[in-house]
Short mmCIF file of C-alpha atoms and ligand atoms in Angstrom, two decimals:
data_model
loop_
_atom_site.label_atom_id
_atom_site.label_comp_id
_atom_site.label_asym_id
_atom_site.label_seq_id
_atom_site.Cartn_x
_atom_site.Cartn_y
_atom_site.Cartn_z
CA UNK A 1 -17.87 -23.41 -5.01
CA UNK A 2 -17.41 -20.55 -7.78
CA UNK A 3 -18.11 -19.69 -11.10
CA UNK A 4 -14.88 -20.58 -12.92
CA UNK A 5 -15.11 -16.93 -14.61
CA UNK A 6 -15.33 -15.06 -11.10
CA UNK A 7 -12.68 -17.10 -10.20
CA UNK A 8 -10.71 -16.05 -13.10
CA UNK A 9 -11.54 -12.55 -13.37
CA UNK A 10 -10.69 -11.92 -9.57
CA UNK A 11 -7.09 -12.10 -10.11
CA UNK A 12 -7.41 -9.37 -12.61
CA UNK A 13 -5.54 -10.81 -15.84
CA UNK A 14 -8.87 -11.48 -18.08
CA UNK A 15 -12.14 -9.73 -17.95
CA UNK A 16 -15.15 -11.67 -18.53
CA UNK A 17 -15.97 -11.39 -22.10
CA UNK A 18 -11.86 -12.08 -22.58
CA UNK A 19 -12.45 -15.62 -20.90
CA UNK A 20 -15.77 -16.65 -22.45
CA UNK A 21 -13.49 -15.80 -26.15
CA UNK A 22 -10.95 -17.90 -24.36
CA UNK A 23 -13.02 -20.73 -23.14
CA UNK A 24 -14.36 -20.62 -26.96
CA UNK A 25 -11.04 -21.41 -28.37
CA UNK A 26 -9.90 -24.26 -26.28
CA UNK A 27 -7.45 -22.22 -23.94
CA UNK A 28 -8.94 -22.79 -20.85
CA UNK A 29 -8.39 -26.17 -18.93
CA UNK A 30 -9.34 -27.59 -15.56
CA UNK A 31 -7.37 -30.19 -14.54
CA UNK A 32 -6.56 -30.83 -17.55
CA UNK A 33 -9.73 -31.32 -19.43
CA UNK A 34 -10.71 -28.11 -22.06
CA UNK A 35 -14.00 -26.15 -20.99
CA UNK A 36 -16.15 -24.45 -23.11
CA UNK A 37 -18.85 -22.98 -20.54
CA UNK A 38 -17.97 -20.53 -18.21
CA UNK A 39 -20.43 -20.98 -15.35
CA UNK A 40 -19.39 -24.23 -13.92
CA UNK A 41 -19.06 -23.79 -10.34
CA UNK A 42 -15.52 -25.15 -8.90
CA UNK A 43 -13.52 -24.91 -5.59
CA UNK A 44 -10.74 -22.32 -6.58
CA UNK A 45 -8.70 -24.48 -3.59
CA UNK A 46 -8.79 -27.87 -5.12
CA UNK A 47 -8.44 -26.84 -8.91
CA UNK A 48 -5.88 -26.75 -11.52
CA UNK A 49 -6.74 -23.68 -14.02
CA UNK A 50 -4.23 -23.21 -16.92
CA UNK A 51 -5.11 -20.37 -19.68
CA UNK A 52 -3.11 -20.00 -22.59
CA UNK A 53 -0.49 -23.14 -21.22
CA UNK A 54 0.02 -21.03 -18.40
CA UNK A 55 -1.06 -22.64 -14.53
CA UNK A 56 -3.08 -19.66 -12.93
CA UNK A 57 -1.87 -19.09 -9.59
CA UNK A 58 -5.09 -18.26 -7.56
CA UNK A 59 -4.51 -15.51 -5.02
CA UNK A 60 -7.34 -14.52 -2.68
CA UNK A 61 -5.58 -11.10 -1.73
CA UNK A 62 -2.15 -9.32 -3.19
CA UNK A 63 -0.12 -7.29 -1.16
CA UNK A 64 1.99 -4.95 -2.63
CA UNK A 65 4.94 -2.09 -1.92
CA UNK A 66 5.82 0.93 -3.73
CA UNK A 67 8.33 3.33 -3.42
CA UNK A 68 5.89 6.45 -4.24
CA UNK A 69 7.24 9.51 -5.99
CA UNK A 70 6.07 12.95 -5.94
CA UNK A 71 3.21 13.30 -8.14
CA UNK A 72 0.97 10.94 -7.42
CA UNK A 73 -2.54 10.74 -5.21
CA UNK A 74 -2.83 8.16 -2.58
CA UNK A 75 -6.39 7.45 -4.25
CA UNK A 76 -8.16 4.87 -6.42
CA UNK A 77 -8.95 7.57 -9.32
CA UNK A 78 -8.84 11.20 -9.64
CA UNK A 79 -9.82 13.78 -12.21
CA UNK A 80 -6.78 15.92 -12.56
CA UNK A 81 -3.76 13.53 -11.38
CA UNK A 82 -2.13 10.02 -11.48
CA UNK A 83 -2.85 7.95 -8.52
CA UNK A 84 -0.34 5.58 -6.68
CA UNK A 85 -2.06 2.84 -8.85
CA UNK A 86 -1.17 3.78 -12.03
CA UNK A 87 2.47 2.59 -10.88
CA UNK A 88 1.18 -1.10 -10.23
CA UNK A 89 2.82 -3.01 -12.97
CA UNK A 90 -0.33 -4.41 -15.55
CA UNK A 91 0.25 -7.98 -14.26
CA UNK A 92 -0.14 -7.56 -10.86
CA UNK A 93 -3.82 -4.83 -11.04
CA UNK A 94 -6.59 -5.67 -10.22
CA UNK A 95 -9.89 -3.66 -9.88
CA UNK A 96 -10.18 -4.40 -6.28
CA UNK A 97 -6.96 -2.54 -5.05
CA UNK A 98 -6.67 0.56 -3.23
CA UNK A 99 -4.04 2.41 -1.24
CA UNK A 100 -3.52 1.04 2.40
CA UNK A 101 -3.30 4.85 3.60
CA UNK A 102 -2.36 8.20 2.71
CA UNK A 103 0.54 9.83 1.55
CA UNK A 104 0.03 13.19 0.02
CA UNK A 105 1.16 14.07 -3.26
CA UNK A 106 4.63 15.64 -2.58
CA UNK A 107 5.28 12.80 -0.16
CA UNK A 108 7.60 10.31 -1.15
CA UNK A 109 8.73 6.41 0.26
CA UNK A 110 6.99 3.48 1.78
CA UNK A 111 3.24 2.80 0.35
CA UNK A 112 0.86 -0.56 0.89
CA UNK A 113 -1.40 -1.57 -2.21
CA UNK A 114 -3.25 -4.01 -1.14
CA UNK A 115 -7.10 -5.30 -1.80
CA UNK A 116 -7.58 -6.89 1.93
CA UNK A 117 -9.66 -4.30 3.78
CA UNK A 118 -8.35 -6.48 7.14
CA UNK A 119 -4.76 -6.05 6.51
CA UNK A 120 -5.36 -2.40 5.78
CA UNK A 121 -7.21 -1.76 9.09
CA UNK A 122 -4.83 -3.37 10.81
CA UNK A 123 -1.76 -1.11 9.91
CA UNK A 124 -3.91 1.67 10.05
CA UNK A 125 -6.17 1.93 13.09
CA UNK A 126 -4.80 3.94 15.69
CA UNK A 127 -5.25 1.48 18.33
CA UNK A 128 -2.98 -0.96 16.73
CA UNK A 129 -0.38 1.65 17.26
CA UNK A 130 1.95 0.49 14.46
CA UNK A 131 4.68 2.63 13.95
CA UNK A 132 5.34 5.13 10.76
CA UNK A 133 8.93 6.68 10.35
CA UNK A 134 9.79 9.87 8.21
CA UNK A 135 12.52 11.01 7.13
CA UNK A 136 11.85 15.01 7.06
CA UNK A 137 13.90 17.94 5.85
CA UNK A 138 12.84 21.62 6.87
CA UNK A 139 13.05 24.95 5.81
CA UNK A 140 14.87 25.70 9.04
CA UNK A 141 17.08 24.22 11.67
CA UNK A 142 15.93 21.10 13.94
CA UNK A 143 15.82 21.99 17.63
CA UNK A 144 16.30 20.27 21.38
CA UNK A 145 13.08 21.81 22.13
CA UNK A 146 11.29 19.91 19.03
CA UNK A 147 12.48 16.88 20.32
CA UNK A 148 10.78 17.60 23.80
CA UNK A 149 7.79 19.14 22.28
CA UNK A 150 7.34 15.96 19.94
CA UNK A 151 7.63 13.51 22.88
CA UNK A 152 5.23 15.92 25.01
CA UNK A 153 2.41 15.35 22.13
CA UNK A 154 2.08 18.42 19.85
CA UNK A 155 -1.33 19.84 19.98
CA UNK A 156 -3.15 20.02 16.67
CA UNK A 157 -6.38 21.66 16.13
CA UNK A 158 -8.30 18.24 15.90
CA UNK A 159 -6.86 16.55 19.26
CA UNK A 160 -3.49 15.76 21.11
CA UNK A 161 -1.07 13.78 19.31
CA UNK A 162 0.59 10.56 20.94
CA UNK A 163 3.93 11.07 22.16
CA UNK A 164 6.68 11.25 18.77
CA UNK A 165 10.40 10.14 18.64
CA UNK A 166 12.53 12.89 16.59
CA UNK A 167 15.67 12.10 16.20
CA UNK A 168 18.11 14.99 14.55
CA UNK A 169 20.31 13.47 11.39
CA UNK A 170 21.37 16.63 10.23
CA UNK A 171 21.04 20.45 10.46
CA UNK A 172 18.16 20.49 8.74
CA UNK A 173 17.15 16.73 8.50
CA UNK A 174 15.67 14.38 11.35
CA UNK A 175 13.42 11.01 11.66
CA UNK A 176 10.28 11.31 12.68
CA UNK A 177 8.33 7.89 14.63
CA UNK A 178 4.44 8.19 15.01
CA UNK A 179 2.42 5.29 15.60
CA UNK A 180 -1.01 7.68 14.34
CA UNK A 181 -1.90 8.20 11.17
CA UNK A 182 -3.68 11.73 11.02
CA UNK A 183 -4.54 13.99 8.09
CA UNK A 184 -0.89 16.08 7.39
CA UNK A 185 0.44 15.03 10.78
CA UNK A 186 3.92 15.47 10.36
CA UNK A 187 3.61 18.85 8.15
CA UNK A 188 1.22 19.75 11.28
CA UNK A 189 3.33 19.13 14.06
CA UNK A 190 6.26 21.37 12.22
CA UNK A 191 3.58 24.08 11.50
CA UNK A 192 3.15 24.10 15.77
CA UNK A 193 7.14 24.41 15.52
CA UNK A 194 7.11 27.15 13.21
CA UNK A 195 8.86 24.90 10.48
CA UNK A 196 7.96 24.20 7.39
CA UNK A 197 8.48 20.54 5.99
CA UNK A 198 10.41 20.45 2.77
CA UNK A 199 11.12 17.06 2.36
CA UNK A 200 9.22 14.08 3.77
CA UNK A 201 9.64 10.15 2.95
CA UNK A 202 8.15 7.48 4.93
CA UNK A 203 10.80 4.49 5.24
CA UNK A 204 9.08 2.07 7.90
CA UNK A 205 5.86 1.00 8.44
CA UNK A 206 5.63 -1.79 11.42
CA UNK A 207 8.91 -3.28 11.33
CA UNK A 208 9.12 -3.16 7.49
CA UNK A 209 11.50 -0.92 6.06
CA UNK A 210 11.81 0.62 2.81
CA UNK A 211 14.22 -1.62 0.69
CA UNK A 212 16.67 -0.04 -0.69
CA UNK A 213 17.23 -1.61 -4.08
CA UNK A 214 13.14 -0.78 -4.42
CA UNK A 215 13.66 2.47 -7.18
CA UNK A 216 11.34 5.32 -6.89
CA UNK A 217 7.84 4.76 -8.87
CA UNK A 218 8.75 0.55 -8.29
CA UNK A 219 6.04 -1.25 -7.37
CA UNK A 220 6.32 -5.44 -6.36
CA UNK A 221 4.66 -7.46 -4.48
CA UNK A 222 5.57 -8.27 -0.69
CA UNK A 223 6.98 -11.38 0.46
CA UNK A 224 5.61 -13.58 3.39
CA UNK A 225 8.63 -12.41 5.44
CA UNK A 226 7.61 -8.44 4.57
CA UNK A 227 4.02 -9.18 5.26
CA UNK A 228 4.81 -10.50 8.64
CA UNK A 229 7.16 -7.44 9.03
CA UNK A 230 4.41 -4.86 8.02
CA UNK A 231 2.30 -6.28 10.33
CA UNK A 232 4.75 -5.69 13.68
CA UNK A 233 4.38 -3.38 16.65
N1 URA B 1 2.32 13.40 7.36
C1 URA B 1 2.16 14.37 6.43
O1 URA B 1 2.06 15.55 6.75
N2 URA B 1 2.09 14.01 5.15
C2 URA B 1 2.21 12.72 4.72
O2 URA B 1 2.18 12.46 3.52
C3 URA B 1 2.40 11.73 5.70
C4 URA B 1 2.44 12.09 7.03
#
């Protein structure tokens, strides 16, 4: 059992002092009968809440995709920039959200917002091994001998990476498939190339792709199907 106003507050429409105003007026009903106190306890699973005429659908966690532009900071709040959550449309935030992982700034593509701390370390822990694809442009050529060094494991500075797939698309162009998740890995790897990365947009995370009719700075929430997806080796 929970305070109706947790309950409430937790799927980030109202604050607090907005429901007690509410619950003041008349505009909040359980099953059907008008409260006026706040701090009833009820089981969110077994009640009907309607604000306003409008049934609240209770959601214990959201799960949500973006298709992040340049920009933006893979973080909850910054000083100087925008963060990937400023692009999560006002009816979907909530104050519990954060980025599932890291894209940097002049990174583009496939980004999880999400406020389940499970589902996060589960796409992200490197012993899950779920796969990441880029799509990378560089400043120069892609080579045979990037392909082999990429499935050898490139050595950064902070450890050996796990064998990479690199598959040429153009002169300049290729995909890149890690199933890590380290700090600049794929403008790394280049930099042991001698390339410099130009362009780089994640499209694939698990077995969920980027969908295509999903604009840049769009953010929605997943479906069960995507979830499921995300959540492939
Ligand atoms: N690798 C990088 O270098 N940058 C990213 O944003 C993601 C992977």
């Amino acid at each position: 059992m929970e305070r109706i106003d947790k309950i409430i507050s937790s799927q980030g429409k109202y604050t607090r002092s907005e429901i007690k105003k509410l619950a003041a007026k008349g505009q909040i009903l359980v099953d059907g009968k008008i409260i006026q106190k706040t701090d009833i306890k009820v089981d969110k699973n077994q009640v009907k809440i309607t604000i306003n005429a409008e049934e609240l659908n209770i959601k214990e966690h959201l799960y949500l995709i973006l298709n992040k532009p340049k920009g933006y900071v893979s973080a909850t709040e910054d000083r100087k920039d925008k963060t990937v959550l400023d692009l999560v449309p006002e009816e979907l935030y909530r104050d519990s959200l954060f980025p599932a992982g890291r894209l940097d700034k002049d990174t583009t593509g496939l980004m999880i917002i999400t406020d389940d701390g499970e589902l996060a370390h589960n796409i992200l822990a490197p012993k899950k091994h779920i796969k990441k694809i880029y799509e990378v442009t560089l400043d120069i050529p892609v080579t045979e001998k990037m392909i082999e060094k990429f499935a050898e494991g490139i050595k950064l500075n902070d450890g050996e990476c796990k064998s990479a797939i690199l598959e040429i698309t153009g002169e300049n162009t290729c995909k890149v498939t890690i199933t890590e998740g380290r700090y600049h890995q794929i403008k790394r790897m280049f930099g042991c190339c001698k390339a410099k990365v130009i362009e780089l947009n994640r499209i694939c995370m698990g077995n969920l792709f980027l969908p295509t009719d999903l604009t840049l700075g769009e953010c929605r929430e997943l479906t069960t199907k995507e979830l499921e997806l995300l959540q492939k080796r």
